[in-house]
Tab-separated table of C-alpha atoms in Angstrom:
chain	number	residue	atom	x	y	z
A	1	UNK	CA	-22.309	-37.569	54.531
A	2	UNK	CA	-20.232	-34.614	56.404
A	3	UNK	CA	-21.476	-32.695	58.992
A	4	UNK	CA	-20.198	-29.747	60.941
A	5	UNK	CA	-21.057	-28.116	63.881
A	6	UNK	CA	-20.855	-24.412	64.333
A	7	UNK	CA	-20.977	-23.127	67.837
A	8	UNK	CA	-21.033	-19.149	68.576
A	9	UNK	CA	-19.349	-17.607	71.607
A	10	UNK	CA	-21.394	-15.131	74.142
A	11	UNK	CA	-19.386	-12.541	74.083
A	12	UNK	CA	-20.853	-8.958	72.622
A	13	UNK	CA	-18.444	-6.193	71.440
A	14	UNK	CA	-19.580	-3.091	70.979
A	15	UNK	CA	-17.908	-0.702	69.327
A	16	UNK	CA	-18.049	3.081	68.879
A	17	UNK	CA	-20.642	3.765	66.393
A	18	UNK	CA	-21.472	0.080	65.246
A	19	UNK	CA	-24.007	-2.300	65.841
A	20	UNK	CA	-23.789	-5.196	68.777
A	21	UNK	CA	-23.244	-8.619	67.490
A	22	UNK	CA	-26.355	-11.010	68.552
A	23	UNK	CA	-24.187	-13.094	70.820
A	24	UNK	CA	-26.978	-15.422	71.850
A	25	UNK	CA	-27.948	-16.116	68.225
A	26	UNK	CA	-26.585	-18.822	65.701
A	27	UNK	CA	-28.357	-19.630	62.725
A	28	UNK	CA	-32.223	-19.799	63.289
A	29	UNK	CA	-31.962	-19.893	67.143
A	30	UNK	CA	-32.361	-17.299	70.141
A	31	UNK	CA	-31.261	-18.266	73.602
A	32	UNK	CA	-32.087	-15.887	76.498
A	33	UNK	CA	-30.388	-15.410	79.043
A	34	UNK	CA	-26.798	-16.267	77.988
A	35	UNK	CA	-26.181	-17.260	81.421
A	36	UNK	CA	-27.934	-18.577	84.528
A	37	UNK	CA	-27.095	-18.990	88.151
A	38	UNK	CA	-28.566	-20.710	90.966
A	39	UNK	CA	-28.182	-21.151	94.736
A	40	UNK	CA	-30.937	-23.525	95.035
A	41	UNK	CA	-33.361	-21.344	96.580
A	42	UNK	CA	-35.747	-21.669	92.884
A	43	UNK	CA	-35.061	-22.007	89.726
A	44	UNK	CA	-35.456	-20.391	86.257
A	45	UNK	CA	-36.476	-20.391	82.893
A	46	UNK	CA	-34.598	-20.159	79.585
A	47	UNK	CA	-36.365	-19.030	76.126
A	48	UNK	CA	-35.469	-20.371	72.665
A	49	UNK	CA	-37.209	-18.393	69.541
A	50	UNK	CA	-36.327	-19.738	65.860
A	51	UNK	CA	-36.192	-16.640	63.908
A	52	UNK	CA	-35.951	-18.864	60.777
A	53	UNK	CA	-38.508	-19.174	57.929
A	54	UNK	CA	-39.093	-22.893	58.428
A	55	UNK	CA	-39.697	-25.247	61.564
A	56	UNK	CA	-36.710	-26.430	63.286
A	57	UNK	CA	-36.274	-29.101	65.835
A	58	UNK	CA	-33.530	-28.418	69.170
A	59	UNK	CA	-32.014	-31.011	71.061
A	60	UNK	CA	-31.044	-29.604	74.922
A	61	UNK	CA	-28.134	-31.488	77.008
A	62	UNK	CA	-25.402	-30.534	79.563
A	63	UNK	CA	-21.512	-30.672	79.190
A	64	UNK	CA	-18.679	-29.762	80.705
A	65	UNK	CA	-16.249	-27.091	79.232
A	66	UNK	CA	-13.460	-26.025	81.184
A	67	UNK	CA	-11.845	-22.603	80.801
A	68	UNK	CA	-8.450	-22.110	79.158
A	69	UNK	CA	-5.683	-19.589	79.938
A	70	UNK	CA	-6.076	-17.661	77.001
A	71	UNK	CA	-9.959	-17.558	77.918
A	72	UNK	CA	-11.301	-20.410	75.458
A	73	UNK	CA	-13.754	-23.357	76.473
A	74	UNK	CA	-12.388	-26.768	76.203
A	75	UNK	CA	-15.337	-29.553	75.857
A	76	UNK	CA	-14.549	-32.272	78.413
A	77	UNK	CA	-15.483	-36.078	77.649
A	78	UNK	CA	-17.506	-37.907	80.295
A	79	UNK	CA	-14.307	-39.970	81.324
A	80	UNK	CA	-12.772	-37.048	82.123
A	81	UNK	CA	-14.776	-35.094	83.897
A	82	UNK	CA	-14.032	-34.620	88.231
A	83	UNK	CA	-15.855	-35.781	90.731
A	84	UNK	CA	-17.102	-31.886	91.444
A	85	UNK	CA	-18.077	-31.688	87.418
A	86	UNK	CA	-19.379	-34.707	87.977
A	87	UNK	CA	-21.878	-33.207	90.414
A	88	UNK	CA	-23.234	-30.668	88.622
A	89	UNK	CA	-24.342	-32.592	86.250
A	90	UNK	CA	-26.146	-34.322	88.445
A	91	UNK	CA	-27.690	-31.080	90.303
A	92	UNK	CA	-29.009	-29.346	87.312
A	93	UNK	CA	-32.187	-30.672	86.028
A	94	UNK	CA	-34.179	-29.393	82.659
A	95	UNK	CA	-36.960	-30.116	80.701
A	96	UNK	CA	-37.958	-30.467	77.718
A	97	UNK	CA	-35.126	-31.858	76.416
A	98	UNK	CA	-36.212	-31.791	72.616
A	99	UNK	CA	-38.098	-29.143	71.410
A	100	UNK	CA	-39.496	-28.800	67.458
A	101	UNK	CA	-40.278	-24.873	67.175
A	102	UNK	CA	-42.328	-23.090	64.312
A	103	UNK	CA	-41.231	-19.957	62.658
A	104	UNK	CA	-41.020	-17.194	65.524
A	105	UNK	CA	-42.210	-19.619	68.122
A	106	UNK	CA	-40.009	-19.379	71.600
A	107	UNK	CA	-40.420	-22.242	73.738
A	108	UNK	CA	-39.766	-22.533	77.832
A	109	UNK	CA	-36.995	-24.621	78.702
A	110	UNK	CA	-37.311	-24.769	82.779
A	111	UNK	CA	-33.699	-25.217	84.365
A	112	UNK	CA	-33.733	-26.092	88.375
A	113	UNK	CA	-31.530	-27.514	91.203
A	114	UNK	CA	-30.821	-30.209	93.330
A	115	UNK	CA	-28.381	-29.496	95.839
A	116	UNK	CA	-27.775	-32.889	97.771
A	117	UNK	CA	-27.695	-32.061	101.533
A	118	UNK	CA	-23.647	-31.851	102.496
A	119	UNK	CA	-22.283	-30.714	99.522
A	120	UNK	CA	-18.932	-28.467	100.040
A	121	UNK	CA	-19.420	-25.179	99.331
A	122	UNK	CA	-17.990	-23.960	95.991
A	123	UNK	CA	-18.970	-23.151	92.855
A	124	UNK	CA	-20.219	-25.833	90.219
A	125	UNK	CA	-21.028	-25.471	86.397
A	126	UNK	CA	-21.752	-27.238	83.407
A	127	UNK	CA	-22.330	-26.030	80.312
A	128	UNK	CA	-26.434	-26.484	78.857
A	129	UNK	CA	-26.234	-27.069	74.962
A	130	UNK	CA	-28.892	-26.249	72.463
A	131	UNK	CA	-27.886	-28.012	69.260
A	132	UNK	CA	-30.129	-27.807	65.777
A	133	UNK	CA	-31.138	-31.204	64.938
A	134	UNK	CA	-30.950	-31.683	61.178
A	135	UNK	CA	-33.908	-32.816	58.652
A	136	UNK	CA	-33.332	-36.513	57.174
A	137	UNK	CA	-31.275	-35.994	54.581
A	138	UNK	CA	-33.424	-37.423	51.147
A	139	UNK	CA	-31.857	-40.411	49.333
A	140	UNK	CA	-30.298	-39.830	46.200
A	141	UNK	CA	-30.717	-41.907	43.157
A	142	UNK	CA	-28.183	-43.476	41.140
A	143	UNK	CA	-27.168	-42.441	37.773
A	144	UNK	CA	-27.560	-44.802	35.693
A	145	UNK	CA	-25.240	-43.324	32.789
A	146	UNK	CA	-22.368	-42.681	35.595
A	147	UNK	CA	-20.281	-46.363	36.479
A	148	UNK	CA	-20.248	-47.331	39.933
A	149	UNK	CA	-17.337	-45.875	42.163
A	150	UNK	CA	-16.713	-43.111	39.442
A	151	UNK	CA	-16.661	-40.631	42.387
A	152	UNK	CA	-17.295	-39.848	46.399
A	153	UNK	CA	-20.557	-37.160	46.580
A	154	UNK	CA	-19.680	-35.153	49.642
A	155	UNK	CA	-22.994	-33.033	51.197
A	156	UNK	CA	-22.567	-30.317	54.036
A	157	UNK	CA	-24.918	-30.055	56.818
A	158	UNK	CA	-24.455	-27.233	58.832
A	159	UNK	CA	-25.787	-28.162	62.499
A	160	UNK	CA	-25.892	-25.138	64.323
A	161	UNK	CA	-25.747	-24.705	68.275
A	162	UNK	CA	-25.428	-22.342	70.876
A	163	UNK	CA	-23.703	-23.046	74.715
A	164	UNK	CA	-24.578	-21.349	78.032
A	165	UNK	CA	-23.282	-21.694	81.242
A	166	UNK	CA	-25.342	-22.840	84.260
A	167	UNK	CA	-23.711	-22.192	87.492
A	168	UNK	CA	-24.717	-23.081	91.015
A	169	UNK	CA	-22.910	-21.319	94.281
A	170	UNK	CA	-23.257	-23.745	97.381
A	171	UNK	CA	-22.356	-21.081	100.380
A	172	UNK	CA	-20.630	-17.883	101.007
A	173	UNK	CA	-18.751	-17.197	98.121
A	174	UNK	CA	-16.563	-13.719	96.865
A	175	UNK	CA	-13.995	-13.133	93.981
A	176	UNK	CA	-11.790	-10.061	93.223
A	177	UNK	CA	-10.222	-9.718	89.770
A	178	UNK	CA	-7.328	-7.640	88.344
A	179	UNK	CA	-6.197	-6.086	85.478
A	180	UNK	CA	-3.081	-6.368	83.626
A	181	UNK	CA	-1.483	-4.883	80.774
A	182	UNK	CA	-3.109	-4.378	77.770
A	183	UNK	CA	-1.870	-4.313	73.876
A	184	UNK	CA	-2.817	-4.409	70.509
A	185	UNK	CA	-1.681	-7.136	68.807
A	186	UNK	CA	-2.700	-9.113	65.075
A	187	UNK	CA	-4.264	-12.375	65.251
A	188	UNK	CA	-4.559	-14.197	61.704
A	189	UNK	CA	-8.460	-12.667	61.913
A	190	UNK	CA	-7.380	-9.067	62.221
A	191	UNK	CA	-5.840	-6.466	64.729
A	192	UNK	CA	-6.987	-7.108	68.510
A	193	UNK	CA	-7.301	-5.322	72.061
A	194	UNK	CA	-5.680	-7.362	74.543
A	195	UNK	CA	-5.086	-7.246	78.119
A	196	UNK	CA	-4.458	-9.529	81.111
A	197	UNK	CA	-7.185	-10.512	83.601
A	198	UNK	CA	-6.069	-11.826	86.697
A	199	UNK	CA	-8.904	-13.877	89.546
A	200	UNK	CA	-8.989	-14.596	93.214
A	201	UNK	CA	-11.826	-16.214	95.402
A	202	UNK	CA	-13.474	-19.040	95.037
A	203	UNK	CA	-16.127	-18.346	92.673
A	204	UNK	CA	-15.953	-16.859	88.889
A	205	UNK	CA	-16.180	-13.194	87.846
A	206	UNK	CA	-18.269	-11.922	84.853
A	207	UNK	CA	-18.721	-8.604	83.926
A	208	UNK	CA	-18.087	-5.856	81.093
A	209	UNK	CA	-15.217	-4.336	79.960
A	210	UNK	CA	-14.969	-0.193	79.009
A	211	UNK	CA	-12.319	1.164	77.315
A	212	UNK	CA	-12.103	4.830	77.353
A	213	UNK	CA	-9.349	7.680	76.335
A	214	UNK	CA	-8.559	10.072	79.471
A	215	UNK	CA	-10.467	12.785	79.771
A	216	UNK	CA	-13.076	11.866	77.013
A	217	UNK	CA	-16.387	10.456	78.247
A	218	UNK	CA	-17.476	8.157	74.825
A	219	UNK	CA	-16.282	4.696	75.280
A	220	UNK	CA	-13.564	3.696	72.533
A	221	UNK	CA	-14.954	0.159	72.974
A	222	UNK	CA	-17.353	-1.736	75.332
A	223	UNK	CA	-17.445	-5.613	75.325
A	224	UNK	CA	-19.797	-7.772	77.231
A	225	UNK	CA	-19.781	-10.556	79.336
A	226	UNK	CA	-16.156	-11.390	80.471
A	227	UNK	CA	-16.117	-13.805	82.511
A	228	UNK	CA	-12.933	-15.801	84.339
A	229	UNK	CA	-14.265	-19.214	85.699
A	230	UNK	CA	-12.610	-20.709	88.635
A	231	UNK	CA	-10.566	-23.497	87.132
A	232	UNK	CA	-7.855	-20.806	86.126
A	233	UNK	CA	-6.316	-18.258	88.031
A	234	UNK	CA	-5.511	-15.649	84.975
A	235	UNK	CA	-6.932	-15.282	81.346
A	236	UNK	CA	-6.033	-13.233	78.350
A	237	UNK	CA	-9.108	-11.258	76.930
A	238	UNK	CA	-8.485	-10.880	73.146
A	239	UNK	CA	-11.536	-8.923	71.222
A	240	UNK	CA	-11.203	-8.296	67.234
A	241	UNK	CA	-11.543	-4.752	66.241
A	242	UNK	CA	-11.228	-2.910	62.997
A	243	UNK	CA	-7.857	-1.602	62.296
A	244	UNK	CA	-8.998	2.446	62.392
A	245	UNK	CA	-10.195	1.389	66.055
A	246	UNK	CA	-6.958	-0.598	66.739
A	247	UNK	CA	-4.627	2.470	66.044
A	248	UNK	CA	-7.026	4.760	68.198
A	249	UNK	CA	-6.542	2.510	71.315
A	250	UNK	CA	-2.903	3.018	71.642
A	251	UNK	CA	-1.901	5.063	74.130
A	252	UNK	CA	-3.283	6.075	77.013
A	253	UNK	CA	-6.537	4.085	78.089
A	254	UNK	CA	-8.911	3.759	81.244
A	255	UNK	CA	-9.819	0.310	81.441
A	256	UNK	CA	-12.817	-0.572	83.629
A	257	UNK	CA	-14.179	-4.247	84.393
A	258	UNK	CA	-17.376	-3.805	85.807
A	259	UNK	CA	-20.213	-6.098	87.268
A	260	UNK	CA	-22.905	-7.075	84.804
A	261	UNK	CA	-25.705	-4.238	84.649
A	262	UNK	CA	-28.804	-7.045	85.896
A	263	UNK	CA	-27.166	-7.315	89.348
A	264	UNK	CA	-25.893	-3.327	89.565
A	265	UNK	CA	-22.988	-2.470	87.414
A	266	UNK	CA	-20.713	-1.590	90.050
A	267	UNK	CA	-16.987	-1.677	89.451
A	268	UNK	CA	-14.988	-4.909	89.688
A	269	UNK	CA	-11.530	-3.347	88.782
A	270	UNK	CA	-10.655	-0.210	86.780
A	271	UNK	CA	-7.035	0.431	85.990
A	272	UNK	CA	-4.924	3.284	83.481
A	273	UNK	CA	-2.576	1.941	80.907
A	274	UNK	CA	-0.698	2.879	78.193
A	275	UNK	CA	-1.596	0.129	75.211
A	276	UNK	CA	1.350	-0.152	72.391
């Protein structure tokens, strides 16, 4: 038997006059929030809702991803992991950790945090997975009429899950970010805005991105939470947009990066280019 698993980012782009993609959503399951930080101080709750037709059982761990330059998430094996991943793993606590949900039933998943007395200050994250956990699959009987080994009999589980960062900031922390130049470019999906987004601090930035033509107030494009983690430096932000949109964003552009909207909105970095 072949299984797969099919993991969805949480990133939302909205374009002009379309609908937002459900970024928190893959197959049956909701997660909210898509992200959560902590300083210790309390902790928080995160709510899963199957929106499927049948009951569906979750399983809930930690991991470590680390950030890429060109802004993907690499999953980290235990053996690899550094002594400061290491410790957030071992700060975060959750519970339940296996959850069996009716139809339209959300369930409370309580994330805290134990910071050990004398930790360095810094930021520390790992990466809290919610992962579908598949019926049994039935057994299939023989037929008779068919001779043994007259063929393999392949079947496809889907086993859907969903990632979301947990983040805890151990003292006085800041980051600035920067952006570069932007371009449209093809990627073997489709024609994509990119542009360069550059970090400093010692903490991550996360935040939306508006793209607007001068002197014209509707946003060409508006994607949400953008976020450059500490483990790199720089990132390239790629997001897939029609081709009618792609040809409208060359040219001039106002590019703004701004905080996200629960904690203010107010403007990280906002910068004019010219996109070819």
């Amino acid at each position: 038997m072949l299984r797969f698993f099919k993991g969805f980012g949480l990133l939302s782009v909205f374009l002009l006059g379309s609908v937002a993609t459900p970024a928190q959503a893959a197959g049956d399951l909701l997660v909210a929030p898509t992200r959560v930080v902590l300083d210790g101080s309390r902790g928080t709750e995160v709510v899963l809702n199957n929106i499927g037709s049948e009951p569906a059982t979750y399983r809930i761990s930690l991991e470590i991803k680390r950030m890429t330059a060109a802004g993907g998430l690499d999953e980290i094996a235990e053996a690899d992991v550094t002594p400061a991943e290491r410790l957030a793993l071992d700060m975060i606590a959750f519970s339940p950790r296996r959850v069996t949900l009716p139809p339209n039933q959300p369930q409370v998943i309580r994330v805290g945090v134990r910071i050990p007395e004398g930790t360095p200050p810094g930021e520390y994250r790992a990466h809290m997975l919610f992962r579908a956990v598949p019926d049994a699959a039935p057994a299939v009987a023989a037929d008779p009429a068919k001779p043994a080994g007259n063929g393999v009999s392949i079947a496809l589980i889907p086993i859907y899950g969903i990632t979301i960062p947990v983040i805890i900031r151990v003292g006085n922390l800041g980051a600035e970010a920067t952006i570069g130049e932007a371009w449209v470019g093809d990627t073997p999906d489709g024609p994509a805005f990119n542009f360069g987004l550059t970090r400093t601090g010692n903490r991550s930035v996360y935040g939306d991105i508006e793209v607007t033509r001068p002197g014209v107030s509707e946003p060409l494009l508006v994607a949400r939470g953008i976020a450059v983690y500490p483990e790199v430096g720089a990132r390239e932000v790629s997001l897939r947009v029609p081709p009618e949109l792609a040809a409208r964003l060359k040219g001039p552009v106002r590019i703004r990066y701004s905080e996200d909207r629960d904690i203010g909105g107010g403007t990280i970095d906002e910068a004019e280019r010219v996109v070819k």
